[in-house]
Short mmCIF file of C-alpha atoms in Angstrom, two decimals:
data_model
loop_
_atom_site.label_atom_id
_atom_site.label_comp_id
_atom_site.label_asym_id
_atom_site.label_seq_id
_atom_site.Cartn_x
_atom_site.Cartn_y
_atom_site.Cartn_z
CA MET A 9 -0.07 0.10 0.19
CA PRO A 10 1.54 3.29 -1.18
CA ARG A 11 2.37 5.29 1.73
CA TYR A 12 1.79 9.39 2.18
CA ALA A 13 3.30 11.87 4.80
CA PHE A 14 1.24 14.93 5.53
CA LYS A 15 2.23 18.40 7.16
CA ILE A 16 -0.73 19.59 9.18
CA GLU A 17 -1.64 22.81 11.13
CA TYR A 18 -4.42 22.74 13.50
CA ASP A 19 -5.85 24.93 16.02
CA GLY A 20 -6.01 22.91 19.42
CA ARG A 21 -8.73 24.67 21.15
CA PRO A 22 -12.06 22.22 20.07
CA PHE A 23 -10.03 19.22 20.39
CA CYS A 24 -9.20 16.59 22.84
CA GLY A 25 -5.96 16.74 21.67
CA TRP A 26 -4.41 14.83 18.51
CA GLN A 27 -5.03 11.25 19.75
CA ALA A 28 -8.76 9.76 18.95
CA GLN A 29 -10.40 9.16 22.26
CA SER A 30 -14.15 7.89 22.33
CA GLY A 31 -16.98 10.41 22.54
CA GLN A 32 -14.52 13.54 22.41
CA PRO A 33 -13.38 15.32 19.23
CA SER A 34 -9.66 14.71 18.13
CA VAL A 35 -7.35 15.98 15.42
CA GLN A 36 -6.90 12.25 14.41
CA GLU A 37 -10.53 11.47 14.06
CA ALA A 38 -10.76 14.91 12.10
CA ILE A 39 -8.51 13.47 9.46
CA GLU A 40 -9.35 9.76 9.41
CA GLY A 41 -13.05 10.95 8.74
CA ALA A 42 -11.78 13.02 5.90
CA LEU A 43 -9.62 10.26 4.24
CA ALA A 44 -12.57 7.75 5.02
CA ARG A 45 -14.61 10.07 2.30
CA LEU A 46 -11.78 9.11 -0.12
CA GLU A 47 -11.11 5.14 0.67
CA SER A 48 -12.87 2.67 2.77
CA ASP A 49 -11.35 0.52 5.42
CA LEU A 50 -7.91 2.71 5.77
CA PRO A 51 -5.58 1.56 8.69
CA ARG A 52 -5.39 4.34 11.50
CA ILE A 53 -3.00 7.31 11.05
CA ALA A 54 0.33 8.14 13.05
CA ALA A 55 1.60 11.35 14.09
CA ALA A 56 4.79 12.57 14.96
CA GLY A 57 3.50 13.82 18.49
CA ARG A 58 0.32 13.13 20.74
CA THR A 59 -0.43 16.76 21.35
CA ASP A 60 -2.56 17.30 24.71
CA THR A 61 -5.80 18.75 24.70
CA GLY A 62 -5.69 22.38 23.71
CA VAL A 63 -2.33 22.31 22.23
CA HIS A 64 -1.94 23.68 18.52
CA ALA A 65 0.27 22.47 15.60
CA THR A 66 1.79 24.64 12.68
CA GLY A 67 3.69 21.61 11.72
CA GLN A 68 2.59 18.35 12.75
CA VAL A 69 3.27 15.31 10.49
CA ALA A 70 1.42 12.44 10.16
CA HIS A 71 1.66 9.34 7.73
CA CYS A 72 -1.15 7.14 6.33
CA ASP A 73 -1.26 4.43 4.00
CA MET A 74 -3.74 4.27 1.10
CA ALA A 75 -5.16 1.80 -0.68
CA ARG A 76 -4.60 3.45 -4.29
CA GLU A 77 -1.74 5.52 -5.73
CA TRP A 78 -2.62 9.24 -5.33
CA ASP A 79 -1.01 12.56 -6.75
CA PRO A 80 -0.12 13.96 -3.50
CA PHE A 81 -1.43 17.64 -4.49
CA ARG A 82 -4.65 16.08 -5.24
CA LEU A 83 -4.64 14.01 -2.05
CA MET A 84 -3.95 17.10 -0.12
CA GLU A 85 -6.77 18.88 -1.82
CA ALA A 86 -9.05 16.25 -1.00
CA VAL A 87 -8.61 15.94 2.31
CA ASN A 88 -8.79 19.45 2.77
CA TYR A 89 -11.99 19.67 1.37
CA HIS A 90 -13.44 17.08 3.57
CA LEU A 91 -12.14 18.34 6.64
CA ARG A 92 -13.97 21.61 6.18
CA PRO A 93 -15.10 23.20 8.78
CA ASN A 94 -12.51 21.67 11.29
CA PRO A 95 -9.55 24.15 11.96
CA VAL A 96 -7.30 21.32 10.70
CA SER A 97 -5.35 21.82 7.19
CA VAL A 98 -2.79 19.84 5.37
CA LEU A 99 -0.08 22.12 4.53
CA ALA A 100 1.98 19.60 2.19
CA CYS A 101 1.63 15.86 1.07
CA ALA A 102 4.26 13.74 0.03
CA ARG A 103 4.73 10.02 -1.00
CA VAL A 104 7.20 8.54 1.22
CA GLU A 105 8.67 4.81 1.40
CA GLU A 106 7.11 2.22 3.17
CA SER A 107 10.34 2.50 6.05
CA PHE A 108 8.94 6.20 6.76
CA HIS A 109 7.09 6.35 10.06
CA ALA A 110 5.84 9.89 11.08
CA ARG A 111 6.81 8.96 14.94
CA PHE A 112 9.24 6.63 14.76
CA SER A 113 11.59 8.16 11.69
CA ALA A 114 11.64 11.66 13.66
CA VAL A 115 14.81 12.90 14.86
CA GLU A 116 13.98 16.23 16.05
CA ARG A 117 10.51 17.95 17.71
CA ARG A 118 10.24 21.86 17.53
CA TYR A 119 7.71 23.47 19.70
CA ARG A 120 7.02 27.28 20.39
CA PHE A 121 5.22 28.44 23.70
CA GLU A 122 3.58 31.92 23.08
CA LEU A 123 2.88 33.79 26.53
CA MET A 124 1.14 37.61 26.50
CA ALA A 125 2.11 39.80 29.54
CA ARG A 126 -0.33 42.56 29.74
CA ARG A 127 -3.26 43.91 31.45
CA ALA A 128 -6.10 43.36 29.30
CA PRO A 129 -7.27 39.75 28.36
CA PRO A 130 -6.44 38.42 25.00
CA THR A 131 -9.08 38.79 22.62
CA PHE A 132 -8.02 37.40 18.87
CA GLU A 133 -5.76 34.99 20.97
CA GLN A 134 -8.27 33.65 23.79
CA GLY A 135 -6.76 29.83 24.05
CA ARG A 136 -3.59 30.73 21.86
CA VAL A 137 -1.57 32.50 24.34
CA TRP A 138 -1.14 32.08 28.19
CA HIS A 139 -1.74 35.31 29.77
CA ILE A 140 -0.53 36.65 32.56
CA ARG A 141 -1.13 40.41 33.92
CA HIS A 142 2.37 41.26 35.17
CA PRO A 143 5.63 42.17 33.54
CA LEU A 144 8.44 39.90 32.92
CA THR A 145 12.32 40.30 32.68
CA LEU A 146 13.77 38.75 29.60
CA ALA A 147 17.54 38.16 30.63
CA PRO A 148 17.07 36.13 33.90
CA MET A 149 14.80 33.66 31.95
CA GLN A 150 17.41 33.35 29.19
CA ALA A 151 20.03 32.60 32.12
CA ALA A 152 18.03 30.09 33.70
CA ALA A 153 17.08 28.70 30.67
CA ARG A 154 20.76 27.74 29.41
CA HIS A 155 20.94 25.50 32.64
CA LEU A 156 18.60 23.20 30.54
CA ILE A 157 20.63 22.88 27.44
CA GLY A 158 22.19 19.51 26.80
CA LYS A 159 21.60 15.99 28.31
CA HIS A 160 20.00 15.80 31.63
CA ASP A 161 17.67 13.71 33.78
CA PHE A 162 14.73 15.73 33.33
CA THR A 163 12.43 13.96 36.33
CA THR A 164 11.80 17.56 37.97
CA PHE A 165 10.00 18.53 34.58
CA ARG A 166 8.06 15.31 33.73
CA ALA A 167 4.37 14.54 34.37
CA SER A 168 3.71 11.82 36.95
CA GLN A 169 2.14 10.09 34.17
CA CYS A 170 4.99 10.06 31.60
CA GLN A 171 5.12 6.80 30.26
CA ALA A 172 8.81 7.54 28.80
CA ALA A 173 11.42 4.31 29.74
CA SER A 174 14.00 7.10 30.76
CA PRO A 175 13.84 10.61 31.99
CA VAL A 176 16.91 11.47 30.51
CA LYS A 177 16.70 13.72 27.33
CA THR A 178 19.01 16.03 25.34
CA LEU A 179 17.67 19.33 24.95
CA ASP A 180 19.08 20.68 21.54
CA ALA A 181 18.15 24.46 22.17
CA ILE A 182 15.75 26.71 23.91
CA GLU A 183 15.65 30.52 22.95
CA ILE A 184 13.31 33.06 24.42
CA THR A 185 12.48 36.09 22.64
CA MET A 186 10.36 38.92 23.50
CA HIS A 187 8.19 41.19 21.14
CA ASP A 188 6.44 44.54 22.10
CA ILE A 189 2.95 44.59 21.47
CA PRO A 190 0.58 47.64 22.30
CA HIS A 191 0.21 47.84 26.05
CA GLY A 192 2.37 44.42 26.88
CA GLN A 193 4.91 41.88 25.61
CA GLU A 194 4.82 38.80 24.05
CA PHE A 195 7.28 36.23 25.19
CA HIS A 196 8.27 33.31 22.60
CA PHE A 197 9.92 30.27 24.02
CA ILE A 198 11.27 28.10 21.36
CA LEU A 199 12.60 24.71 22.13
CA ARG A 200 14.02 21.75 20.00
CA ALA A 201 15.03 18.09 20.94
CA ARG A 202 14.89 14.52 19.60
CA SER A 203 12.09 13.71 21.86
CA PHE A 204 10.43 15.63 24.80
CA LEU A 205 8.59 14.21 28.18
CA HIS A 206 5.28 14.61 28.95
CA ASN A 207 4.29 18.02 29.84
CA GLN A 208 8.31 18.62 29.84
CA VAL A 209 7.52 22.18 27.83
CA ARG A 210 4.91 23.20 29.66
CA SER A 211 6.87 22.20 33.02
CA ILE A 212 9.88 24.40 31.84
CA VAL A 213 7.97 27.46 30.65
CA GLY A 214 5.72 27.69 33.67
CA THR A 215 9.03 27.31 35.85
CA LEU A 216 10.94 29.94 33.52
CA GLU A 217 7.87 32.44 34.15
CA ARG A 218 8.48 32.26 37.92
CA VAL A 219 12.06 33.37 37.22
CA GLY A 220 11.03 36.04 34.85
CA ALA A 221 8.62 37.41 37.40
CA GLY A 222 11.51 37.57 40.14
CA ALA A 223 10.20 35.27 42.31
CA TRP A 224 13.11 32.56 41.67
CA THR A 225 16.79 32.75 40.50
CA PRO A 226 18.18 31.23 37.48
CA GLU A 227 20.14 29.59 40.05
CA ASP A 228 17.06 28.02 41.85
CA LEU A 229 16.11 26.63 38.58
CA ARG A 230 19.31 24.89 38.17
CA HIS A 231 18.92 23.55 41.73
CA ALA A 232 15.31 22.23 40.75
CA LEU A 233 16.98 20.55 37.44
CA GLU A 234 19.64 18.86 40.04
CA ALA A 235 17.13 17.62 42.48
CA ARG A 236 15.33 15.26 39.77
CA ASP A 237 12.33 15.76 41.83
CA ARG A 238 8.58 16.73 40.41
CA ALA A 239 7.90 18.36 43.40
CA ALA A 240 11.08 20.78 42.79
CA CYS A 241 9.02 22.00 39.63
CA GLY A 242 7.48 25.42 39.15
CA PRO A 243 3.66 25.55 38.12
CA VAL A 244 2.67 23.68 35.09
CA CYS A 245 1.46 26.43 32.51
CA PRO A 246 -1.91 25.88 30.71
CA PRO A 247 -1.72 24.43 27.10
CA ASP A 248 -3.12 27.44 25.35
CA GLY A 249 0.24 28.76 24.06
CA LEU A 250 2.02 25.80 22.78
CA TYR A 251 2.49 24.97 19.13
CA LEU A 252 4.16 21.86 17.81
CA THR A 253 6.11 23.88 14.86
CA GLY A 254 7.98 21.33 13.04
CA VAL A 255 9.42 17.71 12.89
CA GLY A 256 12.72 16.75 11.88
CA TYR A 257 13.62 13.87 9.61
CA PRO A 258 16.99 12.19 8.36
CA ASN A 259 15.26 13.17 4.63
CA ASP A 260 12.70 15.96 4.75
CA PRO A 261 9.65 14.25 2.85
CA PHE A 262 8.14 17.48 2.26
CA SER A 263 11.37 19.35 0.65
CA GLY A 264 11.36 19.94 -3.13
CA MET B 7 -19.91 64.48 34.22
CA PRO B 8 -16.50 63.29 33.79
CA ARG B 9 -15.62 61.71 30.27
CA TYR B 10 -13.43 58.99 29.48
CA ALA B 11 -11.66 57.47 26.37
CA PHE B 12 -11.24 53.96 25.96
CA LYS B 13 -8.76 52.22 23.44
CA ILE B 14 -10.73 49.11 22.35
CA GLU B 15 -9.52 45.78 20.88
CA TYR B 16 -12.03 43.05 19.71
CA ASP B 17 -12.53 40.13 17.51
CA GLY B 18 -15.29 40.87 15.27
CA ARG B 19 -16.57 37.34 14.40
CA PRO B 20 -19.32 36.99 16.91
CA PHE B 21 -20.38 40.32 16.58
CA CYS B 22 -22.85 42.10 14.20
CA GLY B 23 -20.52 44.97 13.99
CA TRP B 24 -20.07 47.82 16.25
CA GLN B 25 -23.23 49.25 16.63
CA ALA B 26 -25.88 48.02 18.63
CA GLN B 27 -28.78 46.49 16.87
CA SER B 28 -32.00 45.03 18.49
CA GLY B 29 -31.77 41.53 18.66
CA GLN B 30 -27.99 40.92 17.71
CA PRO B 31 -25.01 40.96 19.61
CA SER B 32 -22.73 44.06 18.91
CA VAL B 33 -19.46 45.29 20.44
CA GLN B 34 -21.31 48.49 21.57
CA GLU B 35 -23.93 46.43 23.71
CA ALA B 36 -21.09 44.46 24.98
CA ILE B 37 -19.30 47.20 26.50
CA GLU B 38 -22.35 49.34 27.33
CA GLY B 39 -23.41 46.06 29.37
CA ALA B 40 -19.77 46.20 31.44
CA LEU B 41 -20.10 49.78 32.05
CA ALA B 42 -23.71 48.99 33.12
CA ARG B 43 -22.29 47.05 36.02
CA LEU B 44 -20.36 50.12 37.25
CA GLU B 45 -22.93 52.66 36.88
CA SER B 46 -26.56 52.85 36.14
CA ASP B 47 -28.14 55.03 33.89
CA LEU B 48 -24.96 55.65 31.73
CA PRO B 49 -25.67 57.47 28.28
CA ARG B 50 -24.78 55.43 25.34
CA ILE B 51 -21.27 55.38 24.07
CA ALA B 52 -19.99 56.91 20.85
CA ALA B 53 -16.75 55.37 18.95
CA ALA B 54 -14.70 56.75 16.03
CA GLY B 55 -15.58 54.18 13.52
CA ARG B 56 -18.76 52.14 13.29
CA THR B 57 -17.12 48.85 11.88
CA ASP B 58 -19.23 46.38 10.02
CA THR B 59 -20.15 42.74 10.88
CA GLY B 60 -17.30 40.53 11.21
CA VAL B 61 -14.73 43.57 11.13
CA HIS B 62 -12.09 43.52 13.76
CA ALA B 63 -10.22 45.99 15.68
CA THR B 64 -6.73 46.88 17.55
CA GLY B 65 -7.42 50.47 17.95
CA GLN B 66 -10.79 51.31 18.06
CA VAL B 67 -11.59 54.59 20.16
CA ALA B 68 -14.80 55.57 22.19
CA HIS B 69 -15.60 57.85 24.80
CA CYS B 70 -18.52 57.56 27.74
CA ASP B 71 -19.39 60.26 30.26
CA MET B 72 -19.62 58.57 33.68
CA ALA B 73 -21.51 59.65 36.93
CA ARG B 74 -18.46 60.03 38.99
CA GLU B 75 -14.85 60.36 38.97
CA TRP B 76 -12.97 57.03 38.17
CA ASP B 77 -9.30 56.31 38.09
CA PRO B 78 -8.47 55.44 34.39
CA PHE B 79 -6.36 52.39 35.33
CA ARG B 80 -9.14 51.33 38.05
CA LEU B 81 -12.04 51.75 35.28
CA MET B 82 -10.10 49.98 32.38
CA GLU B 83 -10.01 47.01 34.78
CA ALA B 84 -13.47 47.30 36.01
CA VAL B 85 -14.73 46.84 32.62
CA ASN B 86 -12.27 44.13 31.09
CA TYR B 87 -13.56 42.33 34.23
CA HIS B 88 -17.32 42.81 33.21
CA LEU B 89 -16.48 42.18 29.55
CA ARG B 90 -15.47 38.33 30.12
CA PRO B 91 -15.78 36.29 28.01
CA ASN B 92 -16.45 38.64 25.30
CA PRO B 93 -13.61 38.87 22.68
CA VAL B 94 -13.15 42.60 23.48
CA SER B 95 -10.67 44.39 25.55
CA VAL B 96 -9.99 47.85 27.15
CA LEU B 97 -6.37 48.18 26.12
CA ALA B 98 -6.04 51.85 27.63
CA CYS B 99 -8.32 54.29 29.24
CA ALA B 100 -7.91 58.26 29.87
CA ARG B 101 -9.71 61.21 31.57
CA VAL B 102 -10.47 63.56 28.59
CA GLU B 103 -11.91 67.36 28.17
CA GLU B 104 -15.79 67.38 27.75
CA SER B 105 -14.68 68.81 24.08
CA PHE B 106 -13.36 65.55 23.19
CA HIS B 107 -15.58 63.40 20.96
CA ALA B 108 -14.09 59.99 19.84
CA ARG B 109 -15.76 59.95 16.34
CA PHE B 110 -16.05 64.01 15.69
CA SER B 111 -12.48 64.81 17.02
CA ALA B 112 -10.77 62.32 15.29
CA VAL B 113 -8.42 63.35 12.25
CA GLU B 114 -7.23 60.35 10.97
CA ARG B 115 -8.48 56.59 10.49
CA ARG B 116 -6.07 53.56 9.97
CA TYR B 117 -6.84 50.13 8.55
CA ARG B 118 -5.22 47.11 7.87
CA PHE B 119 -6.27 44.47 5.73
CA GLU B 120 -5.04 40.95 5.88
CA LEU B 121 -5.01 38.28 2.72
CA MET B 122 -3.88 34.87 2.66
CA ALA B 123 -2.91 33.64 0.00
CA ARG B 124 -2.16 29.49 0.02
CA ARG B 125 -3.92 26.73 -1.13
CA ALA B 126 -4.77 24.90 2.35
CA PRO B 127 -7.71 26.85 4.33
CA PRO B 128 -6.60 29.07 7.17
CA THR B 129 -7.06 27.25 10.67
CA PHE B 130 -6.08 29.83 13.38
CA GLU B 131 -7.02 32.57 11.05
CA GLN B 132 -10.77 31.41 9.99
CA GLY B 133 -12.95 34.77 9.85
CA ARG B 134 -9.57 36.85 10.26
CA VAL B 135 -8.04 37.02 6.94
CA TRP B 136 -9.74 36.89 3.54
CA HIS B 137 -8.37 33.47 2.31
CA ILE B 138 -7.45 33.15 -1.45
CA ARG B 139 -6.01 30.01 -3.51
CA HIS B 140 -4.14 31.85 -6.13
CA PRO B 141 -0.78 33.39 -5.88
CA LEU B 142 -0.39 37.10 -6.23
CA THR B 143 2.05 39.82 -7.70
CA LEU B 144 2.77 42.23 -5.26
CA ALA B 145 4.48 45.14 -7.77
CA PRO B 146 1.34 45.66 -9.68
CA MET B 147 -0.82 45.77 -6.83
CA GLN B 148 1.48 48.57 -5.34
CA ALA B 149 1.33 50.40 -8.88
CA ALA B 150 -2.34 50.29 -8.76
CA ALA B 151 -2.44 51.47 -5.35
CA ARG B 152 -0.43 54.61 -6.11
CA HIS B 153 -3.27 55.85 -8.51
CA LEU B 154 -5.38 56.06 -5.17
CA ILE B 155 -3.32 58.24 -3.00
CA GLY B 156 -4.61 62.08 -2.73
CA LYS B 157 -7.68 63.61 -2.98
CA HIS B 158 -10.35 61.74 -5.20
CA ASP B 159 -13.73 61.12 -5.97
CA PHE B 160 -14.31 57.70 -4.76
CA THR B 161 -17.55 57.33 -5.91
CA THR B 162 -16.30 53.86 -7.78
CA PHE B 163 -15.20 52.43 -4.45
CA ARG B 164 -18.31 53.27 -2.01
CA ALA B 165 -20.92 51.33 -1.05
CA SER B 166 -24.73 52.29 -2.98
CA GLN B 167 -26.00 52.46 0.90
CA CYS B 168 -23.07 54.91 2.11
CA GLN B 169 -24.65 57.87 3.73
CA ALA B 170 -21.42 60.52 3.45
CA ALA B 171 -22.56 63.90 2.07
CA SER B 172 -19.85 63.58 -0.50
CA PRO B 173 -17.85 60.81 -2.42
CA VAL B 174 -14.64 62.85 -2.31
CA LYS B 175 -12.08 62.00 0.27
CA THR B 176 -8.45 62.09 0.57
CA LEU B 177 -6.35 59.04 1.25
CA ASP B 178 -2.94 59.83 2.76
CA ALA B 179 -1.42 56.52 2.53
CA ILE B 180 -1.88 52.64 0.96
CA GLU B 181 1.01 50.46 1.52
CA ILE B 182 0.96 46.73 0.65
CA THR B 183 3.81 44.32 1.94
CA MET B 184 4.04 40.72 1.41
CA HIS B 185 4.93 38.32 3.94
CA ASP B 186 6.10 34.43 3.48
CA ILE B 187 4.18 32.10 5.60
CA PRO B 188 4.78 28.34 5.56
CA HIS B 189 3.31 27.03 1.94
CA GLY B 190 1.85 30.49 1.01
CA GLN B 191 2.14 34.49 1.51
CA GLU B 192 0.38 37.01 3.43
CA PHE B 193 -0.58 40.57 1.94
CA HIS B 194 -1.26 43.42 4.45
CA PHE B 195 -2.95 46.67 3.03
CA ILE B 196 -2.48 49.53 5.28
CA LEU B 197 -4.59 52.44 4.67
CA ARG B 198 -4.85 55.99 6.12
CA ALA B 199 -7.08 58.79 5.84
CA ARG B 200 -9.21 61.36 7.72
CA SER B 201 -12.34 59.38 7.18
CA PHE B 202 -13.43 56.32 4.84
CA LEU B 203 -16.48 55.97 2.99
CA HIS B 204 -18.48 52.97 3.44
CA ASN B 205 -17.13 49.71 2.11
CA GLN B 206 -14.31 51.94 0.70
CA VAL B 207 -11.40 49.87 2.22
CA ARG B 208 -13.02 46.47 1.15
CA SER B 209 -13.79 48.10 -2.21
CA ILE B 210 -10.34 48.99 -2.75
CA VAL B 211 -8.81 46.06 -1.48
CA GLY B 212 -10.89 43.65 -3.49
CA THR B 213 -10.00 45.73 -6.70
CA LEU B 214 -6.47 45.19 -6.12
CA GLU B 215 -6.84 41.77 -5.66
CA ARG B 216 -7.74 41.55 -9.38
CA VAL B 217 -4.78 43.21 -10.06
CA GLY B 218 -2.32 41.06 -8.09
CA ALA B 219 -3.88 38.03 -9.81
CA GLY B 220 -3.37 39.65 -13.36
CA ALA B 221 -6.88 40.01 -14.39
CA TRP B 222 -6.64 43.86 -14.16
CA THR B 223 -3.95 46.17 -15.16
CA PRO B 224 -2.83 49.04 -12.78
CA GLU B 225 -4.26 51.33 -15.54
CA ASP B 226 -7.72 49.28 -15.57
CA LEU B 227 -7.86 50.47 -11.94
CA ARG B 228 -6.99 54.22 -12.52
CA HIS B 229 -9.78 53.72 -15.34
CA ALA B 230 -12.03 52.41 -12.64
CA LEU B 231 -11.28 55.38 -10.41
CA GLU B 232 -11.81 57.90 -12.90
CA ALA B 233 -15.19 56.41 -14.04
CA ARG B 234 -17.00 57.38 -10.87
CA ASP B 235 -19.23 54.59 -11.18
CA ARG B 236 -19.74 52.04 -8.44
CA ALA B 237 -20.28 49.22 -11.61
CA ALA B 238 -16.71 49.99 -12.40
CA CYS B 239 -15.65 48.67 -9.12
CA GLY B 240 -14.10 45.23 -8.95
CA PRO B 241 -15.47 42.52 -6.06
CA VAL B 242 -16.00 43.82 -2.58
CA CYS B 243 -13.85 41.40 -0.49
CA PRO B 244 -15.23 40.12 2.75
CA PRO B 245 -15.03 41.73 6.01
CA ASP B 246 -12.95 39.03 7.45
CA GLY B 247 -9.57 40.41 7.01
CA LEU B 248 -10.75 44.13 7.96
CA TYR B 249 -9.15 45.81 11.33
CA LEU B 250 -9.13 49.37 12.61
CA THR B 251 -5.93 49.71 13.95
CA GLY B 252 -5.80 53.28 15.06
CA VAL B 253 -7.43 56.79 15.33
CA GLY B 254 -5.77 59.85 15.34
CA TYR B 255 -6.79 62.95 17.34
CA PRO B 256 -5.04 66.26 17.63
CA ASN B 257 -3.81 65.63 20.99
CA ASP B 258 -3.58 61.58 21.55
CA PRO B 259 -5.62 61.22 24.89
CA PHE B 260 -3.33 57.77 25.42
CA SER B 261 -0.02 59.19 25.42
CA GLY B 262 1.70 59.53 28.37
#
């Protein structure tokens, strides 16, 4: 059966997350429902990142085995047609080898977390940013984040229900930028790793916010990491501002 | 009665526009409803631009006469508290002279129109951009737009129900920029004038899109303007991508 990879964008607000769960709307079911309009008896689709409830994506990747050969552009168009009016779009589609697996072939995941710091509540961005009403200082957050780069035991920043075999992960990059908006600031946290533990990004951002607010020092964050203890973590921030922005493969199926 | 000016941001999607209409949700009623929680028997509020159904704002200005003196920051906070969960926020509040009128004191309105050109439908931006599926060329649109700058009879670009006394307006600026997004482009049209005719921005952008698509030449647009005939206008584009971004006054009430 010919295999196709999809690059997918979605607004996570109406969904219980990527993964299909009985009785709740999921991104996976929305896409499988659109594919079912094209061919019957398709196998389930697999994604690189099983995003949680309310988490968004601008570059999720999934693959699907179809019964017949499709022109990738026509397949993308047909899936998008049947996805309406769900806030889910296929941005690109490619024919891939049978050895390609959206999840197991991935060598990098990229996430962005968006935080809005201003007095007035968000309007357009309700459910799309973490809104806080106090100002944050950028430099201490950047200094604290440097302690997290590299290979560490991230037990402190791991959800108790995380099912990964090991808490040791390598965080390849974490960049924090500040952007002025009218009457406030936005902060973007950009993280890159081969893979992440459950709630790792939200645990890290929630703790860095405490540093930016002045409640923690960068050294406090280093001690929390070294404690390897979930109880040492700062507050886990809400999913609203989290975006899976891209997935890396040894050969990018969507290039060219 | 002390008068206060508000700078207001709103997502126009759930509203029938700024102006209160019986039986339909309006931005004006949302704000008046929040103010009514603070004081009773308030007069109606007035806004600089009476935006249409589905049109957004990042810098609308309105004023209101309150019965008692308020600290402007506390008034902003109280209105925002009572506005929840409407996608309407007061970004700034200022005490102004009785001679200040949000609509009649304004000497400039600024609008931005956002157009997304890509095959895949918008997800996050549903109702917030005009989505087209074909590419556009920037330079001819910019050349065409130059014909519109200055003082003209804009009858061609004016809705038939427009109630302005004269179709002659001075367009101070129109800038068009292109921004690459994954698998497509976004185009921003930024317009600035003392005041606009009804549907003027949407009529102009809809016509410029025809130029960008290659169906019209920049000269065609000049001839359409000179025709002073509504029938010479290109298609009026949808309200989804339109934002009232700011209002100018001789003395900015929100500065400092």
